[in-house]
Short mmCIF file of C-alpha atoms in Angstrom, two decimals:
data_model
loop_
_atom_site.label_atom_id
_atom_site.label_comp_id
_atom_site.label_asym_id
_atom_site.label_seq_id
_atom_site.Cartn_x
_atom_site.Cartn_y
_atom_site.Cartn_z
CA MET T 1 18.33 -60.19 25.26
CA GLY T 2 16.85 -61.24 21.94
CA PHE T 3 18.15 -60.21 18.52
CA HIS T 4 15.25 -57.82 18.03
CA ASN T 5 15.87 -56.10 21.37
CA VAL T 6 19.60 -55.78 20.67
CA SER T 7 18.87 -54.15 17.31
CA MET T 8 16.45 -51.70 18.83
CA PHE T 9 18.99 -50.84 21.56
CA LYS T 10 21.70 -50.13 18.97
CA PHE T 11 19.28 -48.02 16.92
CA SER T 12 18.38 -45.93 19.97
CA ILE T 13 22.05 -45.37 20.87
CA ASN T 14 22.80 -44.30 17.28
CA CYS T 15 19.88 -41.83 17.28
CA VAL T 16 21.28 -40.20 20.42
CA LEU T 17 24.95 -40.21 19.45
CA TYR T 18 24.67 -39.39 15.72
CA PRO T 19 23.88 -35.70 16.18
CA LEU T 20 26.83 -35.36 18.54
CA PHE T 21 29.22 -36.80 15.93
CA ALA T 22 27.50 -34.95 13.04
CA VAL T 23 28.16 -31.58 14.64
CA GLN T 24 31.88 -32.16 14.10
CA TYR T 25 31.34 -32.39 10.34
CA ILE T 26 29.05 -29.38 9.84
CA ASP T 27 30.65 -26.93 7.45
CA ILE T 28 30.46 -23.60 9.29
CA ASP T 29 31.42 -21.70 6.13
CA PHE T 30 28.59 -23.34 4.20
CA THR T 31 26.14 -22.47 6.98
CA LEU T 32 27.24 -18.84 6.90
CA TRP T 33 27.02 -18.76 3.10
CA LEU T 34 23.51 -20.26 3.20
CA THR T 35 22.42 -17.64 5.74
CA TRP T 36 23.88 -14.90 3.55
CA ALA T 37 22.24 -16.33 0.42
CA LEU T 38 18.80 -16.61 2.01
CA ALA T 39 18.94 -13.24 3.77
CA PRO T 40 17.46 -11.28 0.80
CA VAL T 41 14.53 -13.70 0.60
CA ILE T 42 13.88 -13.50 4.33
CA ILE T 43 14.17 -9.72 4.37
CA THR T 44 11.96 -9.41 1.28
CA PHE T 45 9.03 -11.08 2.99
CA LEU T 46 9.69 -9.43 6.36
CA LEU T 47 9.75 -5.83 5.09
CA PRO T 48 5.95 -5.66 4.62
CA VAL T 49 5.72 -6.30 8.36
CA VAL T 50 7.29 -2.86 8.88
CA ILE T 51 4.27 -1.21 7.24
CA VAL T 52 1.91 -3.30 9.37
CA LEU T 53 3.81 -2.26 12.51
CA LEU T 54 3.66 1.38 11.40
CA LEU T 55 -0.10 1.09 10.93
CA TYR T 56 -0.48 -0.36 14.41
CA LEU T 57 1.78 2.39 15.77
CA THR T 58 -0.65 4.84 14.18
CA SER T 59 -3.55 3.04 15.83
CA ILE T 60 -1.83 3.08 19.24
CA MET T 61 -1.06 6.80 18.94
CA LEU T 62 -4.71 7.52 18.15
CA TYR T 63 -5.94 5.39 21.05
CA ILE T 64 -3.62 7.23 23.45
CA TYR T 65 -4.81 10.55 22.05
CA ARG T 66 -8.44 9.55 22.57
CA TRP T 67 -7.81 8.27 26.11
CA HIS T 68 -6.53 11.74 27.04
CA ARG T 69 -9.44 13.56 25.46
CA HIS T 70 -10.39 15.19 28.78
CA ARG T 71 -7.06 17.04 28.65
CA LEU T 72 -7.65 18.13 25.06
CA ARG T 73 -10.97 19.91 25.40
CA ASP T 74 -9.57 23.19 24.12
CA VAL T 75 -8.12 21.71 20.94
CA VAL T 76 -9.98 23.05 17.89
CA GLY T 77 -11.27 19.87 16.29
CA PHE T 78 -10.69 16.90 18.56
CA TRP T 79 -8.68 14.83 16.07
CA ASP T 80 -6.70 17.70 14.53
CA GLY T 81 -3.63 17.33 16.73
CA ALA T 82 -3.54 13.54 16.33
CA ARG T 83 -3.91 13.77 12.56
CA LYS T 84 -0.99 16.17 12.29
CA LEU T 85 1.15 13.90 14.47
CA VAL T 86 0.28 10.84 12.38
CA ALA T 87 0.95 12.82 9.19
CA ILE T 88 4.40 13.80 10.46
CA VAL T 89 5.28 10.15 11.22
CA TRP T 90 4.19 8.90 7.78
CA ASP T 91 5.74 11.84 5.94
CA ALA T 92 9.04 11.16 7.69
CA HIS T 93 8.87 7.46 6.78
CA GLY T 94 8.15 8.30 3.14
CA TRP T 95 11.04 10.75 2.92
CA ILE T 96 13.58 8.48 4.64
CA TRP T 97 12.67 5.17 2.99
CA HIS T 98 11.49 6.24 -0.47
CA GLY T 99 12.68 9.82 -0.95
CA TYR T 100 8.97 10.48 -1.46
CA GLU T 101 7.89 13.52 -3.48
CA VAL T 102 4.65 14.95 -4.84
CA CYS T 103 4.58 16.75 -8.17
CA GLY T 104 1.50 18.83 -8.91
CA LEU T 105 0.32 19.38 -5.35
CA GLU T 106 -0.94 22.77 -6.52
CA ASN T 107 -3.64 20.90 -8.47
CA ILE T 108 -5.31 19.99 -5.16
CA PRO T 109 -7.84 22.79 -4.45
CA ASP T 110 -7.56 24.77 -1.23
CA ASP T 111 -11.24 25.15 -0.47
CA SER T 112 -13.42 23.21 -2.91
CA PRO T 113 -14.45 19.55 -3.19
CA ALA T 114 -12.55 17.17 -5.44
CA LEU T 115 -12.40 13.44 -6.08
CA VAL T 116 -8.86 12.06 -6.37
CA ILE T 117 -8.64 8.90 -8.51
CA TYR T 118 -5.44 6.86 -8.25
CA TYR T 119 -3.78 3.65 -9.41
CA HIS T 120 -3.71 1.05 -6.61
CA GLY T 121 -0.36 -0.55 -5.79
CA ALA T 122 0.03 -3.91 -4.05
CA VAL T 123 0.32 -1.92 -0.80
CA PRO T 124 -0.89 1.68 -1.21
CA VAL T 125 1.87 3.29 0.87
CA ASP T 126 1.93 6.13 -1.63
CA VAL T 127 -1.60 7.06 -0.59
CA TYR T 128 -0.56 7.19 3.09
CA TYR T 129 2.31 9.51 2.17
CA PHE T 130 0.13 11.62 -0.13
CA LEU T 131 -2.55 12.11 2.53
CA SER T 132 0.18 13.23 4.93
CA LYS T 133 1.55 15.75 2.43
CA VAL T 134 -1.91 17.23 1.81
CA MET T 135 -2.53 17.41 5.55
CA LEU T 136 0.77 19.14 6.28
CA PHE T 137 1.14 21.41 3.26
CA LYS T 138 -2.47 22.09 2.21
CA ASN T 139 -3.99 21.80 5.68
CA ARG T 140 -6.81 19.66 4.27
CA MET T 141 -8.11 16.26 5.26
CA VAL T 142 -8.52 13.74 2.45
CA HIS T 143 -11.29 11.23 3.06
CA THR T 144 -10.57 7.81 1.60
CA VAL T 145 -12.55 4.77 0.50
CA ALA T 146 -11.33 1.36 1.71
CA ASP T 147 -12.46 -2.21 1.15
CA ARG T 148 -14.90 -3.53 3.72
CA PHE T 149 -12.58 -6.31 4.91
CA LEU T 150 -10.28 -3.69 6.46
CA PHE T 151 -12.96 -2.63 8.91
CA LYS T 152 -12.86 -6.14 10.42
CA ILE T 153 -9.15 -5.90 11.28
CA PRO T 154 -8.46 -5.20 14.99
CA GLY T 155 -7.20 -1.67 15.52
CA PHE T 156 -8.43 -0.33 12.18
CA SER T 157 -11.66 1.17 13.47
CA ILE T 158 -9.93 4.04 15.25
CA ILE T 159 -7.84 4.78 12.14
CA ALA T 160 -11.04 4.90 10.11
CA GLU T 161 -12.66 7.19 12.66
CA ALA T 162 -9.77 9.64 12.93
CA LEU T 163 -8.63 9.66 9.30
CA LYS T 164 -12.09 9.55 7.70
CA VAL T 165 -11.89 6.18 5.99
CA ILE T 166 -15.22 4.90 4.69
CA PRO T 167 -16.54 1.78 2.91
CA GLY T 168 -17.73 3.85 -0.01
CA THR T 169 -21.10 3.70 -1.68
CA VAL T 170 -22.27 6.17 -4.30
CA GLN T 171 -24.45 7.87 -1.69
CA THR T 172 -21.78 8.19 1.03
CA CYS T 173 -19.11 9.35 -1.44
CA SER T 174 -21.47 11.92 -2.90
CA ALA T 175 -22.33 13.18 0.60
CA VAL T 176 -18.63 13.59 1.48
CA LEU T 177 -18.04 15.62 -1.68
CA ARG T 178 -21.13 17.73 -1.14
CA ASP T 179 -19.75 18.71 2.25
CA ASN T 180 -16.86 20.39 0.42
CA ASN T 181 -14.32 17.65 1.19
CA LEU T 182 -11.54 15.91 -0.68
CA LEU T 183 -12.11 12.20 -1.33
CA ALA T 184 -9.65 9.61 -2.69
CA ILE T 185 -10.79 6.44 -4.48
CA SER T 186 -9.05 3.70 -6.43
CA PRO T 187 -11.63 2.18 -8.80
CA GLY T 188 -9.38 -0.89 -9.19
CA GLY T 189 -9.38 -1.47 -5.42
CA VAL T 190 -8.19 -4.75 -3.99
CA TYR T 191 -8.46 -6.52 -7.34
CA GLU T 192 -5.98 -4.12 -8.95
CA ALA T 193 -3.74 -4.34 -5.88
CA GLN T 194 -3.66 -8.15 -5.92
CA PHE T 195 -3.57 -8.88 -9.64
CA GLY T 196 -1.84 -5.87 -11.14
CA ASN T 197 1.74 -6.19 -12.32
CA SER T 198 4.74 -4.19 -13.48
CA TYR T 199 2.94 -3.31 -16.74
CA TYR T 200 0.65 -0.96 -14.78
CA HIS T 201 -2.56 -1.78 -16.64
CA LEU T 202 -5.69 -0.33 -15.03
CA GLN T 203 -8.03 -3.05 -13.80
CA TRP T 204 -11.20 -1.17 -12.98
CA LYS T 205 -13.51 -3.92 -14.30
CA GLY T 206 -16.11 -1.43 -15.51
CA ARG T 207 -16.72 0.18 -12.11
CA LEU T 208 -18.68 3.42 -12.41
CA GLY T 209 -19.53 4.27 -8.79
CA PHE T 210 -16.87 6.97 -8.52
CA ALA T 211 -18.12 8.67 -11.70
CA LYS T 212 -21.72 8.59 -10.47
CA ALA T 213 -20.69 10.11 -7.13
CA ALA T 214 -18.69 12.89 -8.82
CA LEU T 215 -21.54 13.76 -11.18
CA ASP T 216 -24.09 13.69 -8.37
CA ALA T 217 -21.96 16.04 -6.23
CA LYS T 218 -20.89 18.18 -9.22
CA ALA T 219 -17.27 17.73 -8.16
CA MET T 220 -14.07 17.87 -10.19
CA ILE T 221 -11.93 14.75 -10.54
CA ILE T 222 -8.15 14.77 -10.13
CA PRO T 223 -6.15 11.86 -11.63
CA MET T 224 -3.12 10.64 -9.68
CA PHE T 225 -0.35 8.10 -10.19
CA THR T 226 2.75 7.19 -8.18
CA GLN T 227 5.87 6.31 -10.12
CA ASN T 228 7.42 2.91 -9.15
CA ILE T 229 4.62 1.95 -6.75
CA ARG T 230 4.64 -1.60 -8.18
CA GLU T 231 8.36 -1.86 -7.52
CA SER T 232 7.94 -0.97 -3.85
CA PHE T 233 5.70 -3.93 -3.03
CA ARG T 234 4.85 -6.85 -5.28
CA THR T 235 2.52 -9.82 -5.29
CA VAL T 236 3.86 -13.28 -6.10
CA GLY T 237 3.46 -14.27 -9.73
CA PHE T 238 3.00 -18.03 -9.38
CA GLY T 239 -0.40 -19.70 -9.04
CA ARG T 240 -2.25 -16.67 -10.38
CA MET T 241 -5.34 -18.61 -11.45
CA VAL T 242 -5.57 -20.33 -8.07
CA TRP T 243 -5.31 -17.03 -6.21
CA LEU T 244 -7.89 -15.50 -8.53
CA LYS T 245 -10.37 -18.31 -7.85
CA ILE T 246 -9.88 -17.95 -4.09
CA TYR T 247 -10.32 -14.17 -4.34
CA GLN T 248 -13.53 -14.51 -6.35
CA TRP T 249 -14.87 -16.86 -3.70
CA THR T 250 -13.76 -14.94 -0.58
CA ARG T 251 -13.21 -11.34 -1.78
CA LEU T 252 -10.19 -11.26 0.52
CA PRO T 253 -6.64 -10.17 -0.41
CA ILE T 254 -4.94 -13.53 -0.05
CA VAL T 255 -2.14 -13.26 -2.65
CA PRO T 256 1.20 -13.18 -0.76
CA ILE T 257 2.95 -9.80 -0.82
CA TYR T 258 6.68 -9.22 -0.65
CA GLY T 259 8.91 -6.18 -0.92
CA GLY T 260 9.11 -2.89 0.92
CA PHE T 261 12.08 -2.04 -1.27
CA PRO T 262 13.48 1.49 -0.80
CA VAL T 263 12.70 2.55 -4.36
CA LYS T 264 12.06 6.12 -5.43
CA LEU T 265 8.37 7.01 -5.12
CA LYS T 266 7.07 10.14 -6.78
CA THR T 267 3.37 10.92 -6.91
CA HIS T 268 2.15 12.84 -9.95
CA VAL T 269 -1.08 14.79 -9.50
CA GLY T 270 -2.73 15.57 -12.83
CA LYS T 271 -4.79 18.53 -13.92
CA PRO T 272 -8.37 18.57 -12.59
CA ILE T 273 -11.15 17.27 -14.82
CA PRO T 274 -14.01 19.75 -14.27
CA TYR T 275 -17.61 18.74 -13.73
CA ASP T 276 -19.51 18.35 -16.99
CA SER T 277 -23.23 17.63 -16.78
CA ALA T 278 -23.24 16.47 -20.40
CA LEU T 279 -21.10 13.42 -19.59
CA THR T 280 -22.59 10.07 -18.67
CA PRO T 281 -20.93 7.98 -15.92
CA GLU T 282 -19.51 5.69 -18.63
CA GLU T 283 -18.04 8.61 -20.57
CA LEU T 284 -16.61 10.22 -17.45
CA SER T 285 -15.07 6.92 -16.35
CA LEU T 286 -13.31 6.54 -19.72
CA LYS T 287 -12.09 10.13 -19.58
CA VAL T 288 -10.62 9.67 -16.10
CA ALA T 289 -9.05 6.32 -17.01
CA SER T 290 -7.42 7.97 -20.01
CA ALA T 291 -6.02 10.73 -17.77
CA VAL T 292 -4.52 8.20 -15.32
CA GLU T 293 -3.08 6.17 -18.21
CA ASP T 294 -1.50 9.34 -19.61
CA LEU T 295 0.25 9.91 -16.26
CA ILE T 296 1.49 6.31 -16.28
CA ALA T 297 2.76 6.61 -19.87
CA LYS T 298 4.51 9.90 -19.12
CA HIS T 299 6.20 9.01 -15.84
CA GLN T 300 6.60 5.23 -15.66
CA ARG T 301 8.89 2.94 -17.59
CA ILE T 302 6.95 -0.12 -18.80
CA PRO T 303 7.55 -2.75 -17.61
CA GLY T 304 8.66 -1.48 -14.23
CA SER T 305 12.16 -2.36 -13.12
CA LEU T 306 13.19 -2.82 -9.50
CA LEU T 307 16.84 -2.05 -10.26
CA ARG T 308 15.93 1.10 -12.17
CA ALA T 309 13.59 2.24 -9.39
CA LEU T 310 16.40 1.79 -6.86
CA VAL T 311 18.82 3.77 -9.04
CA GLU T 312 16.29 6.62 -9.20
CA ARG T 313 16.76 7.13 -5.46
CA VAL T 314 20.17 8.66 -6.20
CA TYR T 315 19.97 9.59 -9.89
CA GLU T 316 16.97 11.05 -11.68
CA ILE T 317 16.76 9.43 -15.10
CA PRO T 318 15.78 11.96 -17.79
CA LYS T 319 12.18 11.73 -18.97
CA ASP T 320 13.20 11.26 -22.60
CA LYS T 321 14.86 7.97 -21.58
CA LEU T 322 11.71 6.52 -20.04
CA VAL T 323 11.07 4.32 -23.03
#
């Protein structure tokens, strides 16, 4: 056997035997410590999966409900029972995980149209909880506007059908309001969700569609903001310019999201802004933005703090200390 062959044989034997000997020298304590140290990171990026699973659970429930439609002929409003069931599931999740509350629910009208304008978190779980509260305690359905990419996700179509989610245009939004419905829109949309931060600046980028729809339908506008929504889910801060370039090219929400932290979430519903024919869309947009910013300034510590938001689950910090 030549020198080269002998060397290769020894190398092969070492490759097989080395792991067997190496196992004897693995520090079990270090391995356990490493697992413990990395657990928060792993959990942080896994928690958003819970919301995805809950959304698909909602979709499955609605599919089952629709499959049994022949047994539900006598139900007043085919989707009514399913909507209430979905609302109960999401309301329970909000209460258990976030101690979710709504302040100012009385500002939502009982029988007249209104456009709800809200700040968009990285994941708008507050909107899911808010819609559930309105469904259960006001017995009203809130139509919502969603980005068009969502309608391409498998399983979302039935959620859109049952829960009245639309890819809003000025015409469709105006039509919904004219039919005496409630409609929720975030002018910042996906851009605000992806590139907002704990300073809670509005990023509406001059969008006026919501104001045009409200003026066309002669509907009131209700500002809304959820305290600590940016501390519940966050987008990664590194590579912002790269993510922004990719977003501008694809219009898809590609910035990684982490979180799902059990922080205190409290939605604040502001006083209605009545219809005023003298206002232009630009003037109305500024007026609504100012109302949302007032809610943020009144109820949110800037910058947001994850630790503080977690503490608020068990201790309500006085408003005069939110500085």
